[in-house]
Each structure stands twice: as C-alpha cells, then as structure tokens.
Amino acid sequence: MRHITVGVLGFQGAIEEHVYITRKALSEAGLDGEVKVVRKRGELEKLDGLIIPGGESTVIGGMMEHGGIMDYLRQTRGEFPVFGTCAGLIVLSRKVRDRVLGETNQPTAGILGVTVERNFFGRQGDSFEVDLEIPVIGGLFRGVFIRAPVIVDADSEVEVLCRLNGKIVAVRQKKVLATAFHPELTDDARMHIFFIKKIIG
Amino acid sequence: MGPVVGTVCVKRGFMKMQKHGVIMDVTNVKQAQIAEEAGAVAVMALDKLPYDVRRTGGVARTAGLKVIEEIMDHVSIPVMAKCRIGHVYEARVLEELGVDAIDESEVLTPADEKRHIWKWDFKVPFVNGARDLGEALRRIEEGASMIRTKGEAGTGNVAEAVRHMKIMRDEIRKVRAIVEEGDWQEIIALAREFRVSYQLVCEVGRLGRLPVVNFAAGGIATPADAALMMSLGCDGIFVGSGIFKSEDPMERARAIVLAAAFWDEPDVVAEAQRMIDERKSMIGIGIEELELRMQERGAEA
C-alpha cells in the first residue's frame, strides 16, 4: 500500500490538534503515512492532501493569499484533496458574509460552490456541542461549534453530508471536504479517516 | 440530546482557535479596526492601555460598556474584555454584554485580593495571568480556559514575560519527569506546594504541558519579542501597550502577527523586524524603576 502524506496548514489556529487526530486516523485506519505542518506553496505539491484548521479565517486567509497558497488551491479547481474545518470551510468557500458586518471582502479560494455566513449562531457564549447525524461516517458524531459558520446556500453539485436543524454544516464537492464544526476538538477520528480513505483514496 | 453551551470543550476549544495568533489590546473602534486589518486573531477591549494605567494611577476598572459594544459591532474577530481580579459582577456584566472571553487581569485594580472569580459558574471562557506553574494551576482549577504569563504589563520590557515562561517551562519539565517515574509521594508533595489537586498535577505530567492554551503577555513590543516568546513554547501572544503606544501601530501590528506565525523561520522574523522602526518603539520602563509591580497582584491567592 502506498505511503500517504497529509499536510496541516500551519499559519494559525488548532494546528497541533489536527496533527494529533490525523495521526490517530492513519493509525486507526491501519494506513502507512505521515502528517506534516506546511506553510509554503512549494510544500503543497508533495502532499496527498491538505487540512486547513479552525482558527480565525481573516488571519489564515490573509496568510494563504500572501503566500500564494490561495492561488494554488484556485488552480486545483477542487481536484486536490482538501479538508477545511470552520475557518477552513470559510477560506474554501466562494462567498462569505458575516452575521453582523454583512459582506466580508476577505480572500477565499472559492473551490467550494457555497455561500457561508460567519458567526451564524452568535458569539462565543452561543458556542455549543451537539450530536450530529453524519451517514457517510456511520451515524452519530459529536459536533463542536465555536463561533461557527453555516452554509446558507450551496450549488447543486455540492453533496450535503450533514445538516443541523435544516442548516448545512458538512459538505463535499469533488475532492474538497468541509465542516462548520471542529472534529479536531474531539477524540473521534472518523471524519479524518473519511478524508484520508474516501477523498485522498 | 440538544445543544449544550459553555462546556469545558467549548470554552477551552475557543481558546485553542486563538493559537499561534496575536491578541491586541485596544481602547476604541479605530484601534480595533487597525488590529483586525493587521491580522489580530482577537482584540482585548480596555479603558486605558497598561502604560497609561501606570501613568494615570488611581483605580483601573473594566472598560465602558458602550465602547466595548461599539467595538463588537465593528469587527468580525472575537472581542475580549478585562475585568478586575475577583470582581464577579464586572464579569457578569461582560458576559451579559456578550464578549467572547474575559481576562481577569492584574492590569486593573484588584477587587478581591484573596479570591479570584469562580469561573466554572460562567459560560464565557476566562483567561488569567500566572507567573509560575502553581499559580497557573490554581487558576485552571478555578475554571480558567487560558493562561498567559503576567510579565510586567505596560513596560515594553519583555524580561519578566521571559522569566515567567521559563519558570513555567522548567516546572512542567520537572513535573513530567516525576510523573513518568511514578514517584507518587513527590507528586503529592508538589500538589500541596502548588495548592491544587493531585489529579491536575498528574495531568500536566502526562501531557507535558498545561491542559489549556498558554499565551505570553506583558512587555512584548517588537516582532523579535514575539518570536522569542513563541520559541519558549507559548501558544500565542498578547500585545498590550506595545502596538498603540508605538508610533507605527499598523506596520508594527502586521509585523508582530508575521513574527508570531513564522517564529521558527529567522528570515521571516527578520523581514518582520525590518517592517518596524526601533525609533518608533514605545520607550519602555525598566523593571527596577517601577513603583507598581502589577504581576504581584493576586499571585498569592
């Protein structure tokens, strides 16, 4: 079996948490692979897949734009495996607006045909955890939502993987996977296993 | 089961989202917008910058609610605010207002020298200052979701932050070694010395770090200061007076953000350091010249 290299984008946010759970995913799935923290465009070409962690989307997005990573992802047109959580979802989306400020002109890769609304549920006091039903990973999954966005509009090509009270919180389009919640804050590696086995393949 | 707010996972998780980032002290909307534009992960709203708190003297309290609210309405990044040590009701008011996190801070005049806020009662996460591992663990046992070094706020002098982070690091190394050896008698002795539970000391030993995010604060004024603190193993940076008491706040804020994210690449830190002008740094104050050592506030509790 081939050796899989997964990169975790290392600008800002829950970087170590993703490294930890991706290693756990590789080990639970019995796969040969490694996880690397990456920050340079040149490093992306050597990866089988990239994870964009949760954090502050304006900060991560700004550094991705500056370092040419956004451009790289735009050129892949969704054919390169990427998994974004929370802020990671935002920077992959085509269009972003904020619950309070409205349209944000923050840079995004636009390889997910969705519109997201930032801070949809409110501020940190409204952050929550809840059981989600995600059929592609076999059912219940603990969703941790931190000042989370939701997907308010999605193209017909976007496959919806999970809804919460009717709102879309996990999607897949081509080789791009994204969640509004934070699997890296749980000890459950199933979303990461799904990314590695079904999307990186 | 329905959604649950204010859990340990949600509170500590919020702080994890700040990692590798820079949280900037601001006193008005304009500064908050500069901070956001420059790449701050969050802003900390306060009435006066620590440097001005020193200069003005008197009682330093939580910031005006209208100012905080206005900041919340004008930036999309998280807004934190400071309350006085032990001032449960300043904290309640800030929670009602909807700030994303509260800093129970020694920069303000303590309201209770003996007892900090019992933070488990709140759904909003708290950050607390600490100078050593015992102080950090006492705050975590009271419910803090993030620790920051106290350093010596408002001085532009990074020396105390360095000292506190090194003390913390050395003590964690020691605890780790003792837990690995399984010297339970010594662990109990340490728990007594720190005045915290045996379980919490064991947890630190197993993890080899604090169980919450640990930022550096107090005296950081330049990109190189930020990189230095990151190299000592902290998870992110608070900058107080360092940005808005300088004469080049926008460039400096951008440069510090860059240096915190790329601290392990000296060429990028050098590029960041080139973005600022040392003649525009805040003048700073030597620790030995200080009349007020903010770091001592609440340390014994």
Short mmCIF file of N, CA and C in Angstrom, two decimals, chain B residues 52-158:
data_model
loop_
_atom_site.label_atom_id
_atom_site.label_comp_id
_atom_site.label_asym_id
_atom_site.label_seq_id
_atom_site.Cartn_x
_atom_site.Cartn_y
_atom_site.Cartn_z
N ASP B 52 -0.74 53.56 30.17
CA ASP B 52 -1.49 54.72 30.67
C ASP B 52 -2.08 54.46 32.06
N VAL B 53 -2.38 53.20 32.35
CA VAL B 53 -2.86 52.85 33.69
C VAL B 53 -1.77 53.21 34.70
N ARG B 54 -0.53 52.87 34.36
CA ARG B 54 0.60 53.20 35.23
C ARG B 54 0.74 54.70 35.42
N ARG B 55 0.66 55.43 34.29
CA ARG B 55 0.89 56.87 34.31
C ARG B 55 -0.20 57.60 35.06
N THR B 56 -1.45 57.17 34.84
CA THR B 56 -2.59 57.86 35.42
C THR B 56 -2.75 57.57 36.90
N GLY B 57 -2.47 56.32 37.30
CA GLY B 57 -2.70 55.93 38.68
C GLY B 57 -4.18 55.82 38.95
N GLY B 58 -4.58 55.84 40.21
CA GLY B 58 -5.99 55.71 40.55
C GLY B 58 -6.49 54.29 40.38
N VAL B 59 -7.79 54.13 40.34
CA VAL B 59 -8.39 52.81 40.22
C VAL B 59 -8.67 52.50 38.75
N ALA B 60 -8.16 51.37 38.28
CA ALA B 60 -8.43 50.95 36.90
C ALA B 60 -9.54 49.91 36.91
N ARG B 61 -10.63 50.21 36.18
CA ARG B 61 -11.80 49.32 36.16
C ARG B 61 -12.01 48.77 34.76
N THR B 62 -13.07 47.97 34.61
CA THR B 62 -13.41 47.42 33.30
C THR B 62 -13.79 48.58 32.36
N ALA B 63 -13.67 48.35 31.06
CA ALA B 63 -13.93 49.43 30.09
C ALA B 63 -15.42 49.77 30.03
N GLY B 64 -15.73 50.96 29.51
CA GLY B 64 -17.13 51.36 29.34
C GLY B 64 -17.84 50.41 28.41
N LEU B 65 -19.06 50.04 28.79
CA LEU B 65 -19.78 49.03 28.01
C LEU B 65 -20.11 49.53 26.60
N LYS B 66 -20.37 50.83 26.48
CA LYS B 66 -20.70 51.36 25.15
C LYS B 66 -19.52 51.21 24.20
N VAL B 67 -18.33 51.45 24.74
CA VAL B 67 -17.13 51.31 23.90
C VAL B 67 -16.96 49.86 23.47
N ILE B 68 -17.14 48.95 24.42
CA ILE B 68 -16.97 47.52 24.10
C ILE B 68 -18.00 47.11 23.05
N GLU B 69 -19.25 47.54 23.27
CA GLU B 69 -20.34 47.20 22.35
C GLU B 69 -20.05 47.72 20.94
N GLU B 70 -19.55 48.95 20.90
CA GLU B 70 -19.24 49.56 19.61
C GLU B 70 -18.15 48.76 18.90
N ILE B 71 -17.15 48.32 19.66
CA ILE B 71 -16.09 47.50 19.07
C ILE B 71 -16.69 46.19 18.55
N MET B 72 -17.57 45.58 19.35
CA MET B 72 -18.20 44.31 18.93
C MET B 72 -18.99 44.48 17.63
N ASP B 73 -19.56 45.65 17.44
CA ASP B 73 -20.35 45.90 16.23
C ASP B 73 -19.51 46.22 15.00
N HIS B 74 -18.22 46.47 15.20
CA HIS B 74 -17.41 46.92 14.07
C HIS B 74 -16.29 45.99 13.64
N VAL B 75 -16.06 44.91 14.38
CA VAL B 75 -15.05 43.94 13.91
C VAL B 75 -15.66 42.55 13.92
N SER B 76 -15.16 41.68 13.02
CA SER B 76 -15.73 40.32 12.93
C SER B 76 -14.94 39.33 13.78
N ILE B 77 -13.75 39.72 14.23
CA ILE B 77 -12.94 38.82 15.07
C ILE B 77 -13.46 38.87 16.52
N PRO B 78 -13.08 37.88 17.34
CA PRO B 78 -13.57 37.88 18.73
C PRO B 78 -13.15 39.12 19.50
N VAL B 79 -14.03 39.54 20.40
CA VAL B 79 -13.74 40.69 21.27
C VAL B 79 -13.71 40.19 22.71
N MET B 80 -12.57 40.39 23.36
CA MET B 80 -12.41 40.03 24.77
C MET B 80 -12.38 41.32 25.57
N ALA B 81 -12.62 41.22 26.87
CA ALA B 81 -12.53 42.42 27.71
C ALA B 81 -11.98 42.04 29.07
N LYS B 82 -11.37 43.02 29.74
CA LYS B 82 -10.76 42.76 31.04
C LYS B 82 -11.71 43.11 32.17
N CYS B 83 -11.67 42.31 33.24
CA CYS B 83 -12.35 42.71 34.47
C CYS B 83 -11.33 42.61 35.60
N ARG B 84 -11.69 43.22 36.76
CA ARG B 84 -10.77 43.21 37.90
C ARG B 84 -10.72 41.82 38.54
N ILE B 85 -9.58 41.49 39.11
CA ILE B 85 -9.44 40.21 39.81
C ILE B 85 -10.49 40.13 40.92
N GLY B 86 -11.25 39.05 40.92
CA GLY B 86 -12.25 38.82 41.96
C GLY B 86 -13.54 39.60 41.79
N HIS B 87 -13.65 40.41 40.74
CA HIS B 87 -14.86 41.24 40.57
C HIS B 87 -15.90 40.46 39.78
N VAL B 88 -16.65 39.63 40.51
CA VAL B 88 -17.62 38.73 39.88
C VAL B 88 -18.63 39.51 39.05
N TYR B 89 -19.00 40.69 39.52
CA TYR B 89 -20.05 41.42 38.80
C TYR B 89 -19.58 42.19 37.58
N GLU B 90 -18.34 42.62 37.56
CA GLU B 90 -17.83 43.14 36.27
C GLU B 90 -17.86 42.01 35.25
N ALA B 91 -17.51 40.80 35.71
CA ALA B 91 -17.51 39.65 34.80
C ALA B 91 -18.92 39.31 34.34
N ARG B 92 -19.88 39.35 35.26
CA ARG B 92 -21.28 39.06 34.91
C ARG B 92 -21.78 40.04 33.84
N VAL B 93 -21.44 41.32 34.05
CA VAL B 93 -21.87 42.36 33.13
C VAL B 93 -21.26 42.12 31.74
N LEU B 94 -19.97 41.76 31.72
CA LEU B 94 -19.31 41.50 30.44
C LEU B 94 -19.92 40.28 29.76
N GLU B 95 -20.27 39.27 30.56
CA GLU B 95 -20.89 38.08 29.97
C GLU B 95 -22.25 38.43 29.37
N GLU B 96 -23.02 39.23 30.10
CA GLU B 96 -24.33 39.68 29.60
C GLU B 96 -24.18 40.45 28.29
N LEU B 97 -23.14 41.26 28.23
CA LEU B 97 -22.90 42.07 27.03
C LEU B 97 -22.58 41.18 25.84
N GLY B 98 -22.02 39.99 26.12
CA GLY B 98 -21.75 39.03 25.05
C GLY B 98 -20.32 39.03 24.56
N VAL B 99 -19.36 39.52 25.37
CA VAL B 99 -17.96 39.44 24.93
C VAL B 99 -17.58 37.97 24.77
N ASP B 100 -16.59 37.70 23.94
CA ASP B 100 -16.24 36.32 23.62
C ASP B 100 -15.38 35.67 24.69
N ALA B 101 -14.66 36.48 25.46
CA ALA B 101 -13.85 35.94 26.56
C ALA B 101 -13.55 37.08 27.52
N ILE B 102 -13.23 36.71 28.76
CA ILE B 102 -12.93 37.71 29.78
C ILE B 102 -11.52 37.46 30.32
N ASP B 103 -10.76 38.54 30.45
CA ASP B 103 -9.43 38.47 31.07
C ASP B 103 -9.56 39.01 32.49
N GLU B 104 -9.42 38.11 33.47
CA GLU B 104 -9.44 38.55 34.87
C GLU B 104 -8.02 39.04 35.16
N SER B 105 -7.85 40.36 35.05
CA SER B 105 -6.49 40.87 34.83
C SER B 105 -5.90 41.71 35.95
N GLU B 106 -4.63 41.45 36.21
CA GLU B 106 -3.88 42.22 37.21
C GLU B 106 -3.55 43.63 36.73
N VAL B 107 -3.82 43.92 35.45
CA VAL B 107 -3.60 45.28 34.96
C VAL B 107 -4.62 46.23 35.58
N LEU B 108 -5.81 45.70 35.90
CA LEU B 108 -6.81 46.52 36.60
C LEU B 108 -6.61 46.36 38.10
N THR B 109 -7.18 47.28 38.86
CA THR B 109 -7.03 47.25 40.32
C THR B 109 -7.82 46.08 40.90
N PRO B 110 -7.18 45.18 41.63
CA PRO B 110 -7.91 44.01 42.13
C PRO B 110 -9.09 44.40 43.04
N ALA B 111 -10.20 43.66 42.90
CA ALA B 111 -11.36 43.90 43.75
C ALA B 111 -11.35 42.96 44.95
N ASP B 112 -10.65 41.85 44.82
CA ASP B 112 -10.58 40.88 45.91
C ASP B 112 -9.18 40.27 45.89
N GLU B 113 -8.40 40.59 46.90
CA GLU B 113 -7.00 40.12 46.92
C GLU B 113 -6.91 38.64 47.28
N LYS B 114 -7.96 38.11 47.91
CA LYS B 114 -7.88 36.74 48.41
C LYS B 114 -8.48 35.70 47.47
N ARG B 115 -9.55 36.09 46.78
CA ARG B 115 -10.26 35.12 45.94
C ARG B 115 -10.42 35.64 44.52
N HIS B 116 -10.02 34.80 43.58
CA HIS B 116 -10.33 35.09 42.18
C HIS B 116 -11.77 34.68 41.90
N ILE B 117 -12.25 35.03 40.72
CA ILE B 117 -13.60 34.64 40.32
C ILE B 117 -13.67 33.12 40.17
N TRP B 118 -14.79 32.53 40.62
CA TRP B 118 -15.02 31.10 40.40
C TRP B 118 -15.61 30.97 39.00
N LYS B 119 -14.70 30.64 38.07
CA LYS B 119 -15.04 30.80 36.65
C LYS B 119 -15.90 29.67 36.08
N TRP B 120 -16.02 28.58 36.84
CA TRP B 120 -16.89 27.48 36.39
C TRP B 120 -18.34 27.93 36.31
N ASP B 121 -18.69 29.00 37.05
CA ASP B 121 -20.08 29.48 37.05
C ASP B 121 -20.45 30.21 35.76
N PHE B 122 -19.48 30.44 34.90
CA PHE B 122 -19.73 31.23 33.70
C PHE B 122 -19.69 30.36 32.45
N LYS B 123 -20.47 30.77 31.44
CA LYS B 123 -20.38 30.04 30.17
C LYS B 123 -19.35 30.69 29.25
N VAL B 124 -18.96 31.93 29.54
CA VAL B 124 -17.93 32.61 28.75
C VAL B 124 -16.55 32.14 29.26
N PRO B 125 -15.61 31.88 28.35
CA PRO B 125 -14.28 31.45 28.80
C PRO B 125 -13.45 32.59 29.41
N PHE B 126 -12.59 32.25 30.34
CA PHE B 126 -11.73 33.23 31.00
C PHE B 126 -10.27 32.96 30.68
N VAL B 127 -9.50 34.05 30.67
CA VAL B 127 -8.04 33.94 30.66
C VAL B 127 -7.53 34.59 31.95
N ASN B 128 -6.49 33.98 32.53
CA ASN B 128 -5.87 34.51 33.74
C ASN B 128 -4.36 34.59 33.57
N GLY B 129 -3.76 35.52 34.27
CA GLY B 129 -2.31 35.63 34.26
C GLY B 129 -1.68 34.71 35.30
N ALA B 130 -0.42 34.31 35.07
CA ALA B 130 0.30 33.50 36.05
C ALA B 130 1.79 33.74 35.89
N ARG B 131 2.51 33.57 36.98
CA ARG B 131 3.98 33.75 36.94
C ARG B 131 4.71 32.42 37.05
N ASP B 132 4.00 31.40 37.51
CA ASP B 132 4.64 30.09 37.64
C ASP B 132 3.58 29.01 37.53
N LEU B 133 4.00 27.77 37.61
CA LEU B 133 3.07 26.65 37.38
C LEU B 133 1.99 26.59 38.46
N GLY B 134 2.38 26.81 39.72
CA GLY B 134 1.39 26.74 40.80
C GLY B 134 0.27 27.74 40.60
N GLU B 135 0.65 28.96 40.26
CA GLU B 135 -0.35 30.00 40.04
C GLU B 135 -1.26 29.63 38.86
N ALA B 136 -0.64 29.13 37.79
CA ALA B 136 -1.41 28.73 36.60
C ALA B 136 -2.41 27.62 36.95
N LEU B 137 -1.96 26.64 37.72
CA LEU B 137 -2.85 25.51 38.03
C LEU B 137 -3.97 25.93 38.98
N ARG B 138 -3.67 26.87 39.89
CA ARG B 138 -4.75 27.36 40.77
C ARG B 138 -5.83 28.05 39.94
N ARG B 139 -5.40 28.81 38.94
CA ARG B 139 -6.38 29.50 38.08
C ARG B 139 -7.16 28.48 37.25
N ILE B 140 -6.48 27.44 36.77
CA ILE B 140 -7.18 26.42 35.97
C ILE B 140 -8.21 25.69 36.83
N GLU B 141 -7.85 25.44 38.08
CA GLU B 141 -8.81 24.78 38.98
C GLU B 141 -10.02 25.66 39.29
N GLU B 142 -9.84 26.98 39.17
CA GLU B 142 -10.99 27.88 39.34
C GLU B 142 -11.80 28.01 38.05
N GLY B 143 -11.30 27.38 36.97
CA GLY B 143 -12.08 27.39 35.73
C GLY B 143 -11.49 28.20 34.59
N ALA B 144 -10.25 28.68 34.71
CA ALA B 144 -9.65 29.42 33.59
C ALA B 144 -9.48 28.51 32.37
N SER B 145 -9.78 29.05 31.19
CA SER B 145 -9.67 28.27 29.95
C SER B 145 -8.41 28.62 29.18
N MET B 146 -7.70 29.62 29.65
CA MET B 146 -6.43 30.02 29.04
C MET B 146 -5.57 30.66 30.12
N ILE B 147 -4.26 30.43 30.02
CA ILE B 147 -3.31 31.08 30.92
C ILE B 147 -2.41 31.96 30.06
N ARG B 148 -2.01 33.09 30.62
CA ARG B 148 -0.98 33.89 29.96
C ARG B 148 0.05 34.23 31.02
N THR B 149 1.28 34.42 30.58
CA THR B 149 2.28 34.89 31.53
C THR B 149 1.87 36.28 31.95
N LYS B 150 2.19 36.67 33.17
CA LYS B 150 1.86 38.04 33.58
C LYS B 150 2.86 39.01 32.97
N GLY B 151 4.13 38.61 32.94
CA GLY B 151 5.14 39.57 32.52
C GLY B 151 4.99 40.81 33.38
N GLU B 152 5.38 41.96 32.85
CA GLU B 152 5.10 43.21 33.58
C GLU B 152 4.48 44.16 32.56
N ALA B 153 3.13 44.25 32.63
CA ALA B 153 2.37 44.97 31.62
C ALA B 153 2.71 46.45 31.57
N GLY B 154 2.66 47.01 30.38
CA GLY B 154 2.81 48.46 30.22
C GLY B 154 4.24 48.95 30.30
N THR B 155 5.21 48.03 30.28
CA THR B 155 6.61 48.46 30.41
C THR B 155 7.36 48.43 29.07
N GLY B 156 6.84 47.66 28.11
CA GLY B 156 7.61 47.48 26.87
C GLY B 156 8.88 46.69 27.11
N ASN B 157 8.94 46.02 28.25
CA ASN B 157 10.13 45.26 28.64
C ASN B 157 9.75 43.79 28.74
N VAL B 158 10.32 42.98 27.86
CA VAL B 158 9.89 41.58 27.73
C VAL B 158 10.50 40.67 28.81
#
